[in-house]
Amino acid sequence: MTDNFHRPSGPLDPVAAQVCDFLGADPTWSGMPTRPAHETRAALKAAADAMPIERIPVAHVEDLSAPAGDFEVPLRFYRPVEAPRAIIAYIHGGGFTLGDIDGTDNYCRLLANKSGCAVVSIEYRLAPEHRFPVAVEDSLAAVRWIAANRARLAGGAVPLLVGGDSAGGNLSAVVARRLAEAGESLLAGQILIYPCTDDADIPSVHAFPAPFLTQDQIVWFFDQYDPERTARDHPDFSPIKADNLAGLPPAIVITAEHDLLTEQAEAYANKLAAAGVPVTVRRYPGMIHGFATMDLFFAGAAGEAVDEVVTFVDGIVPGR
């Protein structure tokens, strides 16, 4: 092949291989594109309920909500100390179709404790019931509400960062750009963990057979979010297609070696850098899409990724 798309150059991590084999044999995951999204959500919830996870203690956890038009966006607020040094607005992944604040609960607890920052997890409405751009507008409204309520949440006008994984990374990038375009200098940084930044039909999504989050699954997720395929060139759908990224806050972009989204995530990082935005990029060898929030399986790599995010935050919000 003559293209220069990213392809794994090293072996799949042995634990990742076991996870992929297990999920590949699980009809809930492997058969996802063949059934309605709500059935997959119900099956995943039943599996999670059958395997309860011990929650990481955090000093204060509270469920809140933020208005988005006539909808109240569910939020979960984690405050690790009485006076947190910053707030991280966190947007979960799941292909715009799956996921909720319960699914990233332990990750947000870990992030809060390690960073010394408050974390506010955002549960936007999901596709296909709520198609593009509902997730964008919910996330944007929630981040604006968090910014306006910093004194209540953190005791003062502390710095605010936005971040998320996968679809949540996409939404974080969009929120950061939308706020900058509106002249709202609310954000000190953006945390983009293997974000999707482009369409599912681009050639790099066909570059290699991914062991997890396959090309067919990526296409299915995007087709839930935008079934008529009318928004694929809109920068609120594909952040990499924005004309101007200048003036955005510093970013960290975390990617995984065995992930079809790595090419577009790192291409977005390069576009940010070309626009003068300070960017840190870290690719994790042997890892698959989703590893950073799978700390149950990838304690080492997931822990490193959290530490990498904390180091990034330290560079923006010093003084711990």
mmCIF file of C-alpha atoms in Angstrom, residues 24-318:
data_model
loop_
_atom_site.group_PDB
_atom_site.id
_atom_site.type_symbol
_atom_site.label_atom_id
_atom_site.label_comp_id
_atom_site.label_asym_id
_atom_site.label_seq_id
_atom_site.Cartn_x
_atom_site.Cartn_y
_atom_site.Cartn_z
ATOM 1 C CA GLY A 24 -15.376 -10.492 20.172
ATOM 2 C CA ALA A 25 -17.148 -13.590 21.497
ATOM 3 C CA ASP A 26 -19.741 -11.537 23.379
ATOM 4 C CA PRO A 27 -22.851 -11.038 21.226
ATOM 5 C CA THR A 28 -23.723 -7.877 23.158
ATOM 6 C CA TRP A 29 -20.657 -6.159 21.721
ATOM 7 C CA SER A 30 -19.904 -8.070 18.523
ATOM 8 C CA GLY A 31 -23.533 -8.008 17.373
ATOM 9 C CA MET A 32 -24.098 -4.363 18.215
ATOM 10 C CA PRO A 33 -24.537 -3.108 14.609
ATOM 11 C CA THR A 34 -27.307 -5.657 14.032
ATOM 12 C CA ARG A 35 -29.708 -4.528 16.737
ATOM 13 C CA PRO A 36 -31.310 -1.286 17.949
ATOM 14 C CA ALA A 37 -29.088 0.825 20.187
ATOM 15 C CA HIS A 38 -31.490 0.695 23.123
ATOM 16 C CA GLU A 39 -31.147 -3.097 23.267
ATOM 17 C CA THR A 40 -27.365 -2.839 23.483
ATOM 18 C CA ARG A 41 -27.668 -0.223 26.217
ATOM 19 C CA ALA A 42 -29.958 -2.496 28.226
ATOM 20 C CA ALA A 43 -27.634 -5.491 27.809
ATOM 21 C CA LEU A 44 -24.585 -3.471 28.851
ATOM 22 C CA LYS A 45 -26.402 -2.123 31.910
ATOM 23 C CA ALA A 46 -27.470 -5.633 32.925
ATOM 24 C CA ALA A 47 -23.878 -6.855 32.592
ATOM 25 C CA ALA A 48 -22.591 -3.918 34.667
ATOM 26 C CA ASP A 49 -25.217 -4.496 37.371
ATOM 27 C CA ALA A 50 -24.199 -8.159 37.561
ATOM 28 C CA MET A 51 -20.557 -7.175 38.178
ATOM 29 C CA PRO A 52 -20.614 -4.285 40.642
ATOM 30 C CA ILE A 53 -17.354 -2.380 40.998
ATOM 31 C CA GLU A 54 -16.105 -0.948 44.270
ATOM 32 C CA ARG A 55 -16.268 2.817 43.970
ATOM 33 C CA ILE A 56 -13.155 4.876 44.660
ATOM 34 C CA PRO A 57 -13.855 7.150 47.645
ATOM 35 C CA VAL A 58 -14.047 10.886 46.908
ATOM 36 C CA ALA A 59 -14.617 13.541 49.569
ATOM 37 C CA HIS A 60 -17.831 14.837 47.997
ATOM 38 C CA VAL A 61 -19.983 13.416 45.191
ATOM 39 C CA GLU A 62 -23.282 14.987 44.164
ATOM 40 C CA ASP A 63 -25.701 14.628 41.275
ATOM 41 C CA LEU A 64 -26.716 17.930 39.687
ATOM 42 C CA SER A 65 -28.191 19.134 36.399
ATOM 43 C CA ALA A 66 -27.714 21.942 33.914
ATOM 44 C CA PRO A 67 -30.443 23.483 31.732
ATOM 45 C CA ALA A 68 -30.206 22.971 27.977
ATOM 46 C CA GLY A 69 -33.351 24.508 26.525
ATOM 47 C CA ASP A 70 -36.242 22.507 27.938
ATOM 48 C CA PHE A 71 -33.960 19.626 28.998
ATOM 49 C CA GLU A 72 -31.959 19.225 32.195
ATOM 50 C CA VAL A 73 -28.560 17.661 31.444
ATOM 51 C CA PRO A 74 -27.619 15.230 34.237
ATOM 52 C CA LEU A 75 -24.265 15.992 35.880
ATOM 53 C CA ARG A 76 -22.203 14.244 38.517
ATOM 54 C CA PHE A 77 -19.944 16.467 40.586
ATOM 55 C CA TYR A 78 -16.800 15.159 42.274
ATOM 56 C CA ARG A 79 -14.911 17.406 44.711
ATOM 57 C CA PRO A 80 -11.785 15.743 46.126
ATOM 58 C CA VAL A 81 -10.839 18.604 48.470
ATOM 59 C CA GLU A 82 -12.649 21.556 49.986
ATOM 60 C CA ALA A 83 -10.976 24.064 47.644
ATOM 61 C CA PRO A 84 -10.149 22.356 44.337
ATOM 62 C CA ARG A 85 -7.638 24.175 42.172
ATOM 63 C CA ALA A 86 -9.611 23.780 38.932
ATOM 64 C CA ILE A 87 -12.663 22.102 37.445
ATOM 65 C CA ILE A 88 -12.574 19.521 34.667
ATOM 66 C CA ALA A 89 -15.832 19.209 32.717
ATOM 67 C CA TYR A 90 -15.761 15.596 31.514
ATOM 68 C CA ILE A 91 -17.768 14.234 28.563
ATOM 69 C CA HIS A 92 -18.049 10.456 28.271
ATOM 70 C CA GLY A 93 -17.525 8.336 25.178
ATOM 71 C CA GLY A 94 -19.718 5.691 23.578
ATOM 72 C CA GLY A 95 -20.049 6.621 19.927
ATOM 73 C CA PHE A 96 -22.688 9.269 20.723
ATOM 74 C CA THR A 97 -24.971 6.252 21.220
ATOM 75 C CA LEU A 98 -23.885 4.454 24.394
ATOM 76 C CA GLY A 99 -22.514 5.475 27.770
ATOM 77 C CA ASP A 100 -23.546 7.559 30.756
ATOM 78 C CA ILE A 101 -22.127 9.128 33.899
ATOM 79 C CA ASP A 102 -22.272 5.778 35.707
ATOM 80 C CA GLY A 103 -19.979 4.207 33.114
ATOM 81 C CA THR A 104 -17.180 6.704 33.746
ATOM 82 C CA ASP A 105 -17.860 7.104 37.467
ATOM 83 C CA ASN A 106 -14.683 5.447 38.739
ATOM 84 C CA TYR A 107 -12.547 7.137 36.087
ATOM 85 C CA CYS A 108 -13.841 10.551 37.155
ATOM 86 C CA ARG A 109 -13.238 9.681 40.804
ATOM 87 C CA LEU A 110 -9.663 8.683 40.025
ATOM 88 C CA LEU A 111 -9.099 11.808 37.940
ATOM 89 C CA ALA A 112 -10.456 14.052 40.692
ATOM 90 C CA ASN A 113 -8.351 12.465 43.421
ATOM 91 C CA LYS A 114 -5.130 12.426 41.413
ATOM 92 C CA SER A 115 -5.464 15.925 39.982
ATOM 93 C CA GLY A 116 -6.828 17.763 43.002
ATOM 94 C CA CYS A 117 -9.436 19.210 40.644
ATOM 95 C CA ALA A 118 -13.176 19.006 40.849
ATOM 96 C CA VAL A 119 -14.651 16.959 38.025
ATOM 97 C CA VAL A 120 -18.133 17.439 36.594
ATOM 98 C CA SER A 121 -19.272 14.529 34.426
ATOM 99 C CA ILE A 122 -21.812 15.375 31.719
ATOM 100 C CA GLU A 123 -24.547 13.005 30.486
ATOM 101 C CA TYR A 124 -25.668 14.361 27.112
ATOM 102 C CA ARG A 125 -28.617 12.861 25.261
ATOM 103 C CA LEU A 126 -27.810 9.898 23.034
ATOM 104 C CA ALA A 127 -28.407 8.992 19.405
ATOM 105 C CA PRO A 128 -30.315 7.732 17.516
ATOM 106 C CA GLU A 129 -33.155 9.067 19.667
ATOM 107 C CA HIS A 130 -31.345 12.407 19.812
ATOM 108 C CA ARG A 131 -29.300 12.951 16.678
ATOM 109 C CA PHE A 132 -26.609 15.478 15.831
ATOM 110 C CA PRO A 133 -26.333 18.227 17.020
ATOM 111 C CA VAL A 134 -28.182 17.469 20.288
ATOM 112 C CA ALA A 135 -25.072 16.051 22.011
ATOM 113 C CA VAL A 136 -23.133 19.179 21.015
ATOM 114 C CA GLU A 137 -25.764 21.557 22.345
ATOM 115 C CA ASP A 138 -26.203 19.588 25.595
ATOM 116 C CA SER A 139 -22.448 19.541 26.195
ATOM 117 C CA LEU A 140 -22.052 23.222 25.359
ATOM 118 C CA ALA A 141 -24.909 24.220 27.667
ATOM 119 C CA ALA A 142 -23.499 22.085 30.475
ATOM 120 C CA VAL A 143 -19.999 23.560 30.179
ATOM 121 C CA ARG A 144 -21.400 27.081 30.182
ATOM 122 C CA TRP A 145 -23.439 26.265 33.288
ATOM 123 C CA ILE A 146 -20.373 24.829 35.028
ATOM 124 C CA ALA A 147 -18.407 27.979 34.174
ATOM 125 C CA ALA A 148 -21.153 30.195 35.559
ATOM 126 C CA ASN A 149 -21.334 28.154 38.773
ATOM 127 C CA ARG A 150 -17.623 27.853 39.550
ATOM 128 C CA ALA A 151 -17.942 29.728 42.826
ATOM 129 C CA ARG A 152 -20.645 27.333 44.011
ATOM 130 C CA LEU A 153 -18.750 24.247 42.846
ATOM 131 C CA ALA A 154 -15.167 25.126 43.699
ATOM 132 C CA GLY A 155 -15.324 28.149 45.953
ATOM 133 C CA GLY A 156 -14.064 30.643 43.395
ATOM 134 C CA ALA A 157 -13.329 31.463 39.773
ATOM 135 C CA VAL A 158 -10.893 28.584 39.332
ATOM 136 C CA PRO A 159 -9.658 27.543 35.861
ATOM 137 C CA LEU A 160 -11.980 25.332 33.836
ATOM 138 C CA LEU A 161 -10.879 22.573 31.473
ATOM 139 C CA VAL A 162 -12.978 20.394 29.201
ATOM 140 C CA GLY A 163 -12.155 16.806 28.341
ATOM 141 C CA GLY A 164 -13.510 13.496 27.231
ATOM 142 C CA ASP A 165 -12.814 10.176 25.587
ATOM 143 C CA SER A 166 -13.750 9.019 22.072
ATOM 144 C CA ALA A 167 -17.085 10.677 21.225
ATOM 145 C CA GLY A 168 -16.568 12.735 24.365
ATOM 146 C CA GLY A 169 -13.225 13.855 22.971
ATOM 147 C CA ASN A 170 -15.005 14.934 19.804
ATOM 148 C CA LEU A 171 -17.560 16.896 21.827
ATOM 149 C CA SER A 172 -14.823 18.459 23.964
ATOM 150 C CA ALA A 173 -13.001 19.677 20.853
ATOM 151 C CA VAL A 174 -16.227 21.094 19.453
ATOM 152 C CA VAL A 175 -17.141 22.814 22.716
ATOM 153 C CA ALA A 176 -13.677 24.388 22.938
ATOM 154 C CA ARG A 177 -13.942 25.753 19.399
ATOM 155 C CA ARG A 178 -17.533 26.938 19.751
ATOM 156 C CA LEU A 179 -16.706 28.860 22.917
ATOM 157 C CA ALA A 180 -13.660 30.451 21.292
ATOM 158 C CA GLU A 181 -15.693 31.443 18.234
ATOM 159 C CA ALA A 182 -18.291 33.044 20.509
ATOM 160 C CA GLY A 183 -15.575 35.069 22.234
ATOM 161 C CA GLU A 184 -16.115 33.232 25.514
ATOM 162 C CA SER A 185 -12.687 32.689 27.081
ATOM 163 C CA LEU A 186 -13.933 30.139 29.579
ATOM 164 C CA LEU A 187 -11.451 27.303 29.104
ATOM 165 C CA ALA A 188 -7.869 26.897 30.264
ATOM 166 C CA GLY A 189 -7.288 23.569 28.502
ATOM 167 C CA GLN A 190 -8.762 20.618 26.620
ATOM 168 C CA ILE A 191 -8.181 16.914 27.294
ATOM 169 C CA LEU A 192 -8.819 14.809 24.178
ATOM 170 C CA ILE A 193 -8.550 11.058 24.732
ATOM 171 C CA TYR A 194 -8.575 9.118 21.422
ATOM 172 C CA PRO A 195 -11.127 11.554 19.973
ATOM 173 C CA CYS A 196 -12.948 10.958 16.716
ATOM 174 C CA THR A 197 -12.361 14.126 14.715
ATOM 175 C CA ASP A 198 -13.455 13.159 11.189
ATOM 176 C CA ASP A 199 -16.029 11.109 9.305
ATOM 177 C CA ALA A 200 -16.182 7.301 9.486
ATOM 178 C CA ASP A 201 -15.792 6.842 5.732
ATOM 179 C CA ILE A 202 -12.328 8.335 5.354
ATOM 180 C CA PRO A 203 -9.630 5.946 4.042
ATOM 181 C CA SER A 204 -7.667 5.784 7.310
ATOM 182 C CA VAL A 205 -10.612 4.046 9.001
ATOM 183 C CA HIS A 206 -9.939 1.150 6.613
ATOM 184 C CA ALA A 207 -6.174 1.138 7.198
ATOM 185 C CA PHE A 208 -5.951 -2.084 9.234
ATOM 186 C CA PRO A 209 -8.230 -4.649 10.928
ATOM 187 C CA ALA A 210 -8.676 -3.214 14.411
ATOM 188 C CA PRO A 211 -9.003 -5.747 17.246
ATOM 189 C CA PHE A 212 -11.491 -3.490 19.051
ATOM 190 C CA LEU A 213 -13.822 -0.799 17.722
ATOM 191 C CA THR A 214 -13.848 -2.142 14.196
ATOM 192 C CA GLN A 215 -14.477 -0.183 11.034
ATOM 193 C CA ASP A 216 -18.042 -1.570 10.847
ATOM 194 C CA GLN A 217 -18.746 -0.457 14.405
ATOM 195 C CA ILE A 218 -17.358 3.027 13.785
ATOM 196 C CA VAL A 219 -19.609 3.394 10.731
ATOM 197 C CA TRP A 220 -22.602 2.168 12.752
ATOM 198 C CA PHE A 221 -21.993 4.673 15.544
ATOM 199 C CA PHE A 222 -21.761 7.571 13.107
ATOM 200 C CA ASP A 223 -24.890 6.392 11.307
ATOM 201 C CA GLN A 224 -26.797 6.541 14.599
ATOM 202 C CA TYR A 225 -25.583 10.094 15.176
ATOM 203 C CA ASP A 226 -26.183 11.349 11.624
ATOM 204 C CA PRO A 227 -28.252 8.737 9.744
ATOM 205 C CA GLU A 228 -28.996 10.996 6.764
ATOM 206 C CA ARG A 229 -25.247 11.748 6.419
ATOM 207 C CA THR A 230 -25.943 15.426 5.940
ATOM 208 C CA ALA A 231 -23.617 16.799 8.627
ATOM 209 C CA ARG A 232 -20.350 14.950 8.003
ATOM 210 C CA ASP A 233 -18.540 18.059 6.736
ATOM 211 C CA HIS A 234 -19.799 20.316 9.536
ATOM 212 C CA PRO A 235 -17.040 21.209 12.027
ATOM 213 C CA ASP A 236 -19.426 20.468 14.895
ATOM 214 C CA PHE A 237 -19.540 16.886 13.577
ATOM 215 C CA SER A 238 -15.943 16.585 12.302
ATOM 216 C CA PRO A 239 -13.791 19.020 14.324
ATOM 217 C CA ILE A 240 -10.847 18.604 11.943
ATOM 218 C CA LYS A 241 -12.875 20.355 9.234
ATOM 219 C CA ALA A 242 -12.999 23.656 11.121
ATOM 220 C CA ASP A 243 -11.484 26.491 9.078
ATOM 221 C CA ASN A 244 -9.750 28.138 12.021
ATOM 222 C CA LEU A 245 -8.421 26.601 15.246
ATOM 223 C CA ALA A 246 -6.315 29.581 16.319
ATOM 224 C CA GLY A 247 -6.840 30.854 19.833
ATOM 225 C CA LEU A 248 -8.014 27.564 21.317
ATOM 226 C CA PRO A 249 -6.713 26.551 24.754
ATOM 227 C CA PRO A 250 -3.767 24.147 25.135
ATOM 228 C CA ALA A 251 -4.578 20.503 24.488
ATOM 229 C CA ILE A 252 -3.396 17.034 25.348
ATOM 230 C CA VAL A 253 -4.237 14.313 22.827
ATOM 231 C CA ILE A 254 -3.929 10.695 23.979
ATOM 232 C CA THR A 255 -4.103 7.889 21.412
ATOM 233 C CA ALA A 256 -3.734 4.099 21.278
ATOM 234 C CA GLU A 257 -1.526 2.180 18.854
ATOM 235 C CA HIS A 258 -4.161 -0.389 17.821
ATOM 236 C CA ASP A 259 -6.979 2.089 17.194
ATOM 237 C CA LEU A 260 -8.449 3.160 13.858
ATOM 238 C CA LEU A 261 -9.120 6.629 15.288
ATOM 239 C CA THR A 262 -5.436 7.309 15.994
ATOM 240 C CA GLU A 263 -4.794 8.713 12.517
ATOM 241 C CA GLN A 264 -7.552 11.310 12.724
ATOM 242 C CA ALA A 265 -6.895 12.146 16.382
ATOM 243 C CA GLU A 266 -3.225 12.863 15.732
ATOM 244 C CA ALA A 267 -4.056 14.718 12.509
ATOM 245 C CA TYR A 268 -6.276 16.997 14.598
ATOM 246 C CA ALA A 269 -3.427 17.503 17.065
ATOM 247 C CA ASN A 270 -1.193 18.511 14.149
ATOM 248 C CA LYS A 271 -3.824 20.962 12.916
ATOM 249 C CA LEU A 272 -4.072 22.497 16.383
ATOM 250 C CA ALA A 273 -0.284 22.856 16.520
ATOM 251 C CA ALA A 274 -0.216 24.432 13.061
ATOM 252 C CA ALA A 275 -2.722 27.005 14.337
ATOM 253 C CA GLY A 276 -0.395 27.906 17.201
ATOM 254 C CA VAL A 277 -2.175 25.932 19.923
ATOM 255 C CA PRO A 278 0.194 24.253 22.417
ATOM 256 C CA VAL A 279 -0.367 20.494 22.074
ATOM 257 C CA THR A 280 0.963 17.434 23.867
ATOM 258 C CA VAL A 281 0.503 14.109 22.042
ATOM 259 C CA ARG A 282 1.031 10.725 23.663
ATOM 260 C CA ARG A 283 0.433 7.419 21.846
ATOM 261 C CA TYR A 284 0.249 4.294 24.019
ATOM 262 C CA PRO A 285 1.922 1.238 22.460
ATOM 263 C CA GLY A 286 0.032 -2.045 22.437
ATOM 264 C CA MET A 287 -3.200 -0.381 23.544
ATOM 265 C CA ILE A 288 -6.692 -0.432 22.068
ATOM 266 C CA HIS A 289 -9.420 2.165 21.846
ATOM 267 C CA GLY A 290 -11.046 2.643 25.241
ATOM 268 C CA PHE A 291 -8.071 1.592 27.364
ATOM 269 C CA ALA A 292 -7.843 4.800 29.394
ATOM 270 C CA THR A 293 -11.183 4.266 31.116
ATOM 271 C CA MET A 294 -10.766 0.456 31.361
ATOM 272 C CA ASP A 295 -8.654 0.657 34.491
ATOM 273 C CA LEU A 296 -10.138 -2.656 35.648
ATOM 274 C CA PHE A 297 -8.119 -4.349 32.869
ATOM 275 C CA PHE A 298 -5.326 -1.893 32.079
ATOM 276 C CA ALA A 299 -4.245 -0.621 35.474
ATOM 277 C CA GLY A 300 -0.761 0.217 34.209
ATOM 278 C CA ALA A 301 -1.537 2.013 30.953
ATOM 279 C CA ALA A 302 -4.761 3.564 32.243
ATOM 280 C CA GLY A 303 -2.935 4.814 35.323
ATOM 281 C CA GLU A 304 -0.184 6.277 33.143
ATOM 282 C CA ALA A 305 -2.783 8.024 31.011
ATOM 283 C CA VAL A 306 -4.388 9.614 34.090
ATOM 284 C CA ASP A 307 -0.947 10.677 35.284
ATOM 285 C CA GLU A 308 -0.279 12.185 31.847
ATOM 286 C CA VAL A 309 -3.487 14.192 32.103
ATOM 287 C CA VAL A 310 -2.559 15.328 35.617
ATOM 288 C CA THR A 311 0.871 16.468 34.370
ATOM 289 C CA PHE A 312 -0.882 18.440 31.630
ATOM 290 C CA VAL A 313 -3.196 20.043 34.193
ATOM 291 C CA ASP A 314 -0.197 20.841 36.406
ATOM 292 C CA GLY A 315 1.304 22.809 33.532
ATOM 293 C CA ILE A 316 -1.849 24.915 33.257
ATOM 294 C CA VAL A 317 -2.832 25.141 36.916
ATOM 295 C CA PRO A 318 0.379 25.139 38.987
#
